[in-house]
PDB file of C-alpha atoms in Angstrom:
ATOM      1  CA  ASP A   1      24.030  -4.761   2.534  1.00 70.00           C
ATOM      2  CA  VAL A   2      20.625  -6.023   3.322  1.00 68.00           C
ATOM      3  CA  LYS A   3      20.351  -9.420   2.733  1.00 90.00           C
ATOM      4  CA  VAL A   4      17.185 -11.966   2.967  1.00 96.00           C
ATOM      5  CA  THR A   5      17.935 -15.521   2.651  1.00 96.00           C
ATOM      6  CA  GLN A   6      15.686 -18.233   1.843  1.00 97.00           C
ATOM      7  CA  SER A   7      16.161 -22.094   3.366  1.00 91.00           C
ATOM      8  CA  SER A   8      16.143 -23.420  -0.220  1.00 93.00           C
ATOM      9  CA  ARG A   9      16.015 -22.686  -3.980  1.00 95.00           C
ATOM     10  CA  TYR A  10      14.304 -25.198  -5.127  1.00 97.00           C
ATOM     11  CA  LEU A  11      11.850 -27.701  -3.433  1.00 97.00           C
ATOM     12  CA  VAL A  12       9.839 -30.904  -4.667  1.00 98.00           C
ATOM     13  CA  LYS A  13       7.171 -32.094  -1.824  1.00 98.00           C
ATOM     14  CA  ARG A  14       4.343 -34.840  -2.256  1.00 98.00           C
ATOM     15  CA  THR A  15       0.683 -33.849  -2.757  1.00 98.00           C
ATOM     16  CA  GLY A  16      -0.470 -33.774   1.298  1.00 97.00           C
ATOM     17  CA  GLU A  17       3.349 -33.034   2.682  1.00 97.00           C
ATOM     18  CA  LYS A  18       3.674 -30.353   5.424  1.00 97.00           C
ATOM     19  CA  VAL A  19       6.048 -27.726   4.067  1.00 97.00           C
ATOM     20  CA  PHE A  20       7.959 -25.125   6.407  1.00 97.00           C
ATOM     21  CA  LEU A  21       9.263 -22.514   3.306  1.00 98.00           C
ATOM     22  CA  GLU A  22      12.224 -20.006   5.681  1.00 97.00           C
ATOM     23  CA  CYS A  23      13.263 -16.370   5.533  1.00 97.00           C
ATOM     24  CA  VAL A  24      16.273 -14.329   7.498  1.00 97.00           C
ATOM     25  CA  GLN A  25      16.629 -11.224   7.396  1.00 96.00           C
ATOM     26  CA  ASP A  26      19.941  -9.276   8.485  1.00 95.00           C
ATOM     27  CA  MET A  27      18.778  -5.869   9.040  1.00 90.00           C
ATOM     28  CA  ASP A  28      16.925  -6.385  12.452  1.00 91.00           C
ATOM     29  CA  HIS A  29      13.374  -5.507   9.782  1.00 92.00           C
ATOM     30  CA  GLU A  30      10.465  -5.463  12.225  1.00 92.00           C
ATOM     31  CA  ASN A  31       7.989  -6.143   8.713  1.00 93.00           C
ATOM     32  CA  MET A  32       8.574  -9.172   6.385  1.00 95.00           C
ATOM     33  CA  PHE A  33       6.231 -10.736   3.616  1.00 96.00           C
ATOM     34  CA  TRP A  34       5.259 -13.845   1.696  1.00 98.00           C
ATOM     35  CA  TYR A  35       4.906 -13.406  -1.784  1.00 98.00           C
ATOM     36  CA  ARG A  36       4.135 -15.904  -4.608  1.00 97.00           C
ATOM     37  CA  GLN A  37       4.990 -15.469  -8.640  1.00 97.00           C
ATOM     38  CA  ASP A  38       3.407 -16.533 -11.330  1.00 95.00           C
ATOM     39  CA  PRO A  39       3.347 -16.347 -14.568  1.00 91.00           C
ATOM     40  CA  GLY A  40       0.936 -13.519 -16.023  1.00 89.00           C
ATOM     41  CA  LEU A  41      -0.869 -13.074 -12.634  1.00 92.00           C
ATOM     42  CA  GLY A  42       2.356 -11.093 -10.734  1.00 93.00           C
ATOM     43  CA  LEU A  43       3.363 -10.536  -7.062  1.00 96.00           C
ATOM     44  CA  ARG A  44       0.913 -11.582  -4.867  1.00 96.00           C
ATOM     45  CA  LEU A  45       1.085 -11.067  -1.159  1.00 96.00           C
ATOM     46  CA  ILE A  46      -0.095 -14.391   1.178  1.00 97.00           C
ATOM     47  CA  TYR A  47       1.448 -13.232   4.583  1.00 97.00           C
ATOM     48  CA  PHE A  48       2.680 -10.839   6.364  1.00 95.00           C
ATOM     49  CA  SER A  49       4.315  -9.546   9.996  1.00 95.00           C
ATOM     50  CA  TYR A  50       4.713  -5.757  11.031  1.00 92.00           C
ATOM     51  CA  ASP A  51       6.268  -7.122  14.731  1.00 91.00           C
ATOM     52  CA  VAL A  52       7.575 -10.648  16.443  1.00 93.00           C
ATOM     53  CA  LYS A  53       5.119 -12.563  17.055  1.00 88.00           C
ATOM     54  CA  MET A  54       2.002 -10.475  14.777  1.00 90.00           C
ATOM     55  CA  LYS A  55       0.916 -11.426  11.352  1.00 94.00           C
ATOM     56  CA  GLU A  56      -1.882 -10.561   9.152  1.00 94.00           C
ATOM     57  CA  LYS A  57      -3.540 -12.066   6.008  1.00 96.00           C
ATOM     58  CA  GLY A  58      -2.702 -10.815   2.503  1.00 94.00           C
ATOM     59  CA  ASP A  59      -4.941 -11.365  -0.629  1.00 93.00           C
ATOM     60  CA  ILE A  60      -4.838 -15.194  -0.876  1.00 96.00           C
ATOM     61  CA  PRO A  61      -3.781 -16.859   2.557  1.00 97.00           C
ATOM     62  CA  GLU A  62      -5.640 -19.814   1.915  1.00 97.00           C
ATOM     63  CA  GLY A  63      -3.932 -22.843   2.517  1.00 97.00           C
ATOM     64  CA  TYR A  64      -0.495 -21.210   4.087  1.00 98.00           C
ATOM     65  CA  SER A  65       0.301 -20.191   7.929  1.00 97.00           C
ATOM     66  CA  VAL A  66       2.770 -17.844   8.690  1.00 97.00           C
ATOM     67  CA  SER A  67       4.945 -18.213  12.330  1.00 97.00           C
ATOM     68  CA  ARG A  68       7.837 -15.157  13.606  1.00 97.00           C
ATOM     69  CA  GLU A  69       9.145 -16.283  16.679  1.00 95.00           C
ATOM     70  CA  LYS A  70      12.000 -13.829  16.321  1.00 96.00           C
ATOM     71  CA  LYS A  71      12.517 -10.673  14.346  1.00 95.00           C
ATOM     72  CA  GLU A  72      14.675 -11.462  11.741  1.00 96.00           C
ATOM     73  CA  ARG A  73      12.961 -14.883  11.156  1.00 97.00           C
ATOM     74  CA  PHE A  74       9.593 -15.719   9.096  1.00 97.00           C
ATOM     75  CA  SER A  75       8.591 -19.057   8.438  1.00 97.00           C
ATOM     76  CA  LEU A  76       6.006 -19.731   5.638  1.00 98.00           C
ATOM     77  CA  ILE A  77       3.716 -23.639   5.765  1.00 98.00           C
ATOM     78  CA  LEU A  78       1.784 -25.546   3.841  1.00 98.00           C
ATOM     79  CA  GLU A  79       0.117 -27.128   6.295  1.00 95.00           C
ATOM     80  CA  SER A  80      -1.304 -29.981   4.027  1.00 97.00           C
ATOM     81  CA  ALA A  81       0.439 -29.376  -0.094  1.00 98.00           C
ATOM     82  CA  SER A  82      -1.808 -29.213  -3.417  1.00 98.00           C
ATOM     83  CA  THR A  83      -0.312 -28.854  -7.102  1.00 98.00           C
ATOM     84  CA  ASN A  84      -1.864 -25.801  -6.961  1.00 97.00           C
ATOM     85  CA  GLN A  85       0.447 -24.414  -4.773  1.00 98.00           C
ATOM     86  CA  THR A  86       3.502 -24.889  -6.883  1.00 98.00           C
ATOM     87  CA  SER A  87       5.103 -21.191  -7.501  1.00 98.00           C
ATOM     88  CA  MET A  88       8.091 -19.407  -6.517  1.00 98.00           C
ATOM     89  CA  TYR A  89       7.398 -18.230  -3.278  1.00 98.00           C
ATOM     90  CA  LEU A  90       9.740 -14.469  -1.871  1.00 98.00           C
ATOM     91  CA  CYS A  91      10.321 -13.357   0.739  1.00 98.00           C
ATOM     92  CA  ALA A  92      10.438  -9.789   1.510  1.00 96.00           C
ATOM     93  CA  SER A  93      11.173  -7.767   4.572  1.00 95.00           C
ATOM     94  CA  SER A  94      11.450  -3.731   5.566  1.00 92.00           C
ATOM     95  CA  SER A  95      11.647  -0.543   7.662  1.00 86.00           C
ATOM     96  CA  PRO A  96       8.100   1.131   9.235  1.00 78.00           C
ATOM     97  CA  SER A  97       8.984   3.916   7.401  1.00 70.00           C
ATOM     98  CA  GLY A  98       6.559   5.024   4.528  1.00 55.00           C
ATOM     99  CA  ALA A  99       9.076   5.241   2.207  1.00 60.00           C
ATOM    100  CA  SER A 100      10.391   1.974   2.455  1.00 75.00           C
ATOM    101  CA  VAL A 101      12.665   0.127   0.224  1.00 88.00           C
ATOM    102  CA  GLN A 102      11.105  -3.675   0.665  1.00 93.00           C
ATOM    103  CA  TYR A 103      14.168  -6.489  -0.316  1.00 94.00           C
ATOM    104  CA  PHE A 104      13.754  -9.574  -1.756  1.00 97.00           C
ATOM    105  CA  GLY A 105      15.195 -12.919  -1.556  1.00 97.00           C
ATOM    106  CA  PRO A 106      16.089 -15.168  -4.268  1.00 96.00           C
ATOM    107  CA  GLY A 107      12.831 -16.435  -4.014  1.00 97.00           C
ATOM    108  CA  THR A 108      12.306 -21.224  -3.361  1.00 97.00           C
ATOM    109  CA  ARG A 109      10.963 -22.612  -6.472  1.00 97.00           C
ATOM    110  CA  LEU A 110       8.450 -25.083  -5.130  1.00 98.00           C
ATOM    111  CA  THR A 111       6.898 -27.421  -7.131  1.00 98.00           C
ATOM    112  CA  VAL A 112       4.478 -30.103  -5.480  1.00 98.00           C
ATOM    113  CA  THR A 113       3.595 -33.401  -6.726  1.00 97.00           C
TER     114      THR A 113
ATOM    115  CA  GLN B   1      -9.941  -0.493  -6.287  1.00 56.00           C
ATOM    116  CA  GLN B   2      -7.041  -2.319  -4.704  1.00 68.00           C
ATOM    117  CA  GLN B   3      -5.291  -2.747  -8.409  1.00 90.00           C
ATOM    118  CA  VAL B   4      -3.029  -1.709 -10.136  1.00 96.00           C
ATOM    119  CA  LYS B   5      -2.860  -3.109 -14.579  1.00 97.00           C
ATOM    120  CA  GLN B   6       0.929  -3.183 -15.719  1.00 97.00           C
ATOM    121  CA  SER B   7       1.295  -2.714 -19.790  1.00 96.00           C
ATOM    122  CA  PRO B   8       2.294  -4.412 -21.902  1.00 97.00           C
ATOM    123  CA  GLN B   9       2.534  -7.923 -20.569  1.00 96.00           C
ATOM    124  CA  SER B  10       5.679  -8.373 -22.821  1.00 97.00           C
ATOM    125  CA  LEU B  11       8.003  -5.974 -24.859  1.00 97.00           C
ATOM    126  CA  ILE B  12      11.199  -6.115 -27.312  1.00 98.00           C
ATOM    127  CA  VAL B  13      12.896  -3.416 -27.965  1.00 98.00           C
ATOM    128  CA  GLN B  14      16.282  -2.634 -29.823  1.00 98.00           C
ATOM    129  CA  LYS B  15      19.945  -1.724 -28.656  1.00 98.00           C
ATOM    130  CA  GLY B  16      19.834   2.122 -28.012  1.00 98.00           C
ATOM    131  CA  GLY B  17      15.790   2.317 -27.926  1.00 98.00           C
ATOM    132  CA  ILE B  18      13.157   3.434 -25.651  1.00 98.00           C
ATOM    133  CA  SER B  19      10.841   1.083 -23.627  1.00 98.00           C
ATOM    134  CA  ILE B  20       7.937   2.347 -22.274  1.00 98.00           C
ATOM    135  CA  ILE B  21       5.780   0.595 -19.856  1.00 98.00           C
ATOM    136  CA  ASN B  22       2.709   1.331 -17.820  1.00 98.00           C
ATOM    137  CA  CYS B  23       0.850   1.724 -15.363  1.00 98.00           C
ATOM    138  CA  ALA B  24      -2.802   1.980 -14.231  1.00 98.00           C
ATOM    139  CA  TYR B  25      -4.601   2.717 -10.357  1.00 96.00           C
ATOM    140  CA  GLU B  26      -8.049   3.657  -9.270  1.00 94.00           C
ATOM    141  CA  ASN B  27      -7.253   4.051  -5.322  1.00 92.00           C
ATOM    142  CA  THR B  28      -6.898   8.017  -4.893  1.00 91.00           C
ATOM    143  CA  ALA B  29      -5.262   6.998  -1.490  1.00 90.00           C
ATOM    144  CA  PHE B  30      -2.001   5.722  -3.181  1.00 92.00           C
ATOM    145  CA  ASP B  31       0.872   7.483  -2.228  1.00 90.00           C
ATOM    146  CA  TYR B  32       3.675   5.683  -3.110  1.00 92.00           C
ATOM    147  CA  PHE B  33       5.081   4.186  -6.594  1.00 95.00           C
ATOM    148  CA  PRO B  34       7.898   2.106  -7.136  1.00 96.00           C
ATOM    149  CA  TRP B  35       8.870  -0.092  -9.390  1.00 98.00           C
ATOM    150  CA  TYR B  36      10.710  -2.967  -9.155  1.00 98.00           C
ATOM    151  CA  GLN B  37      13.438  -4.626 -11.594  1.00 98.00           C
ATOM    152  CA  GLN B  38      13.776  -8.670 -11.088  1.00 98.00           C
ATOM    153  CA  PHE B  39      16.509 -10.423 -13.314  1.00 97.00           C
ATOM    154  CA  PRO B  40      16.202 -14.561 -13.644  1.00 94.00           C
ATOM    155  CA  GLY B  41      16.759 -16.295 -10.703  1.00 92.00           C
ATOM    156  CA  LYS B  42      16.459 -13.305  -8.283  1.00 95.00           C
ATOM    157  CA  GLY B  43      14.465 -11.088  -6.297  1.00 96.00           C
ATOM    158  CA  PRO B  44      12.695  -8.511  -7.192  1.00 97.00           C
ATOM    159  CA  ALA B  45      14.545  -4.863  -6.765  1.00 97.00           C
ATOM    160  CA  LEU B  46      14.013  -1.244  -5.962  1.00 96.00           C
ATOM    161  CA  LEU B  47      14.109   0.128  -8.911  1.00 97.00           C
ATOM    162  CA  ILE B  48      13.341   3.916  -8.796  1.00 96.00           C
ATOM    163  CA  ALA B  49      10.244   5.437  -6.838  1.00 95.00           C
ATOM    164  CA  ILE B  50       7.652   8.623  -7.134  1.00 94.00           C
ATOM    165  CA  ARG B  51       5.546  10.397  -4.532  1.00 91.00           C
ATOM    166  CA  PRO B  52       2.622  11.961  -6.161  1.00 89.00           C
ATOM    167  CA  ASP B  53       3.842  15.886  -6.085  1.00 91.00           C
ATOM    168  CA  VAL B  54       6.126  15.235  -8.659  1.00 92.00           C
ATOM    169  CA  SER B  55       5.265  14.263 -12.217  1.00 94.00           C
ATOM    170  CA  GLU B  56       8.997  12.948 -13.033  1.00 96.00           C
ATOM    171  CA  LYS B  57      11.313  11.059 -11.454  1.00 96.00           C
ATOM    172  CA  LYS B  58      14.527  10.185 -13.805  1.00 97.00           C
ATOM    173  CA  GLU B  59      17.619   8.232 -12.120  1.00 96.00           C
ATOM    174  CA  GLY B  60      20.512   7.561 -15.466  1.00 97.00           C
ATOM    175  CA  ARG B  61      18.493   6.315 -18.040  1.00 98.00           C
ATOM    176  CA  PHE B  62      15.232   5.379 -16.188  1.00 98.00           C
ATOM    177  CA  THR B  63      12.682   7.795 -16.043  1.00 98.00           C
ATOM    178  CA  ILE B  64       9.132   7.925 -14.579  1.00 97.00           C
ATOM    179  CA  SER B  65       6.368   9.643 -15.577  1.00 96.00           C
ATOM    180  CA  PHE B  66       3.327  10.542 -13.622  1.00 96.00           C
ATOM    181  CA  ASN B  67       0.025  11.209 -13.596  1.00 95.00           C
ATOM    182  CA  LYS B  68      -2.493  12.076 -11.076  1.00 94.00           C
ATOM    183  CA  SER B  69      -5.645  13.647 -12.972  1.00 94.00           C
ATOM    184  CA  ALA B  70      -4.991  10.075 -14.907  1.00 95.00           C
ATOM    185  CA  LYS B  71      -3.983   7.993 -12.477  1.00 95.00           C
ATOM    186  CA  GLN B  72      -1.036   6.791 -14.405  1.00 97.00           C
ATOM    187  CA  PHE B  73       2.555   6.486 -14.338  1.00 97.00           C
ATOM    188  CA  SER B  74       4.942   4.915 -16.225  1.00 98.00           C
ATOM    189  CA  LEU B  75       9.273   4.116 -16.710  1.00 98.00           C
ATOM    190  CA  HIS B  76      11.713   4.997 -19.782  1.00 98.00           C
ATOM    191  CA  ILE B  77      14.361   3.729 -20.141  1.00 98.00           C
ATOM    192  CA  MET B  78      16.475   5.805 -22.565  1.00 98.00           C
ATOM    193  CA  ASP B  79      18.932   3.967 -24.369  1.00 98.00           C
ATOM    194  CA  SER B  80      18.154   0.778 -23.416  1.00 98.00           C
ATOM    195  CA  GLN B  81      20.992  -2.338 -23.471  1.00 98.00           C
ATOM    196  CA  PRO B  82      20.638  -6.270 -23.392  1.00 97.00           C
ATOM    197  CA  GLY B  83      21.919  -5.730 -19.263  1.00 97.00           C
ATOM    198  CA  ASP B  84      18.261  -3.921 -19.152  1.00 98.00           C
ATOM    199  CA  SER B  85      16.214  -7.546 -19.814  1.00 98.00           C
ATOM    200  CA  ALA B  86      14.966  -8.137 -17.114  1.00 98.00           C
ATOM    201  CA  THR B  87      11.403  -8.887 -15.942  1.00 98.00           C
ATOM    202  CA  TYR B  88       9.900  -5.124 -14.630  1.00 98.00           C
ATOM    203  CA  PHE B  89       6.774  -4.251 -12.108  1.00 97.00           C
ATOM    204  CA  CYS B  90       5.357  -1.774 -11.211  1.00 97.00           C
ATOM    205  CA  ALA B  91       3.402  -1.178  -7.200  1.00 96.00           C
ATOM    206  CA  ALA B  92       1.654   1.064  -5.257  1.00 95.00           C
ATOM    207  CA  ARG B  93       0.726   1.633  -2.132  1.00 91.00           C
ATOM    208  CA  PRO B  94      -1.535   4.059   0.550  1.00 87.00           C
ATOM    209  CA  GLY B  95       0.111   5.032   2.978  1.00 79.00           C
ATOM    210  CA  TYR B  96       1.974   2.803   5.885  1.00 74.00           C
ATOM    211  CA  SER B  97      -0.108  -0.186   4.219  1.00 80.00           C
ATOM    212  CA  THR B  98       1.382  -3.248   1.549  1.00 89.00           C
ATOM    213  CA  LEU B  99       2.348  -3.140  -1.584  1.00 92.00           C
ATOM    214  CA  THR B 100      -0.147  -3.932  -4.189  1.00 93.00           C
ATOM    215  CA  PHE B 101       1.838  -5.064  -7.268  1.00 95.00           C
ATOM    216  CA  GLY B 102       1.103  -5.031 -11.064  1.00 96.00           C
ATOM    217  CA  LYS B 103       1.580  -8.409 -13.197  1.00 96.00           C
ATOM    218  CA  GLY B 104       4.827  -7.679 -14.528  1.00 97.00           C
ATOM    219  CA  THR B 105       6.301  -6.301 -17.555  1.00 97.00           C
ATOM    220  CA  MET B 106       8.773  -9.108 -19.541  1.00 97.00           C
ATOM    221  CA  LEU B 107      11.873  -6.774 -21.209  1.00 98.00           C
ATOM    222  CA  LEU B 108      13.846  -7.909 -23.937  1.00 98.00           C
ATOM    223  CA  VAL B 109      16.469  -5.567 -25.490  1.00 98.00           C
ATOM    224  CA  SER B 110      17.698  -7.041 -28.730  1.00 96.00           C
ATOM    225  CA  PRO B 111      21.095  -6.855 -29.124  1.00 91.00           C
TER     226      PRO B 111
END
């Protein structure tokens, strides 16, 4: 079974702190994604990566950056957390084929106070 | 043009009833339409998917109906069960690009 793990289920940070969210997948997938999920707004893509050291902006990249130094690991970074970044963050991975399924992690609920 | 519009936002169905969730899109380049199911405390998981060369796909109690001319697709859950209570997301993708998700439908199946 594909497994996507996220470093924390719940995280509470203060405004202005630098926040790291880690994601690891064990299926040797090339593609990895970071989404945020907010009630009534669905899943919105923040950043994605098709390969090591490669990154592409999604629909809402402002205030975020990412790092992919190893194929299995994709990190989301909030350089200076703000209260409007309080959300559920979901990581996903997939293979590059046309009908590839995205496999999601359980999510990290981040609260910025 | 990248949007996928999903309705209703929430749905309550009696056990044994049919749950229907609808999605509409504008981008004619979309060629892959999956539905994801998310239980509380879990990440979304692929439920069923369809390509536009067929009008219907059925897997057990779950059926996707696809209307290419109307640019609409829907998920039907037959004989809905309390265990089907979850949030459902439709999505669409052009070629090898990224998925665009609908805003989700919270389904509650009452016993």
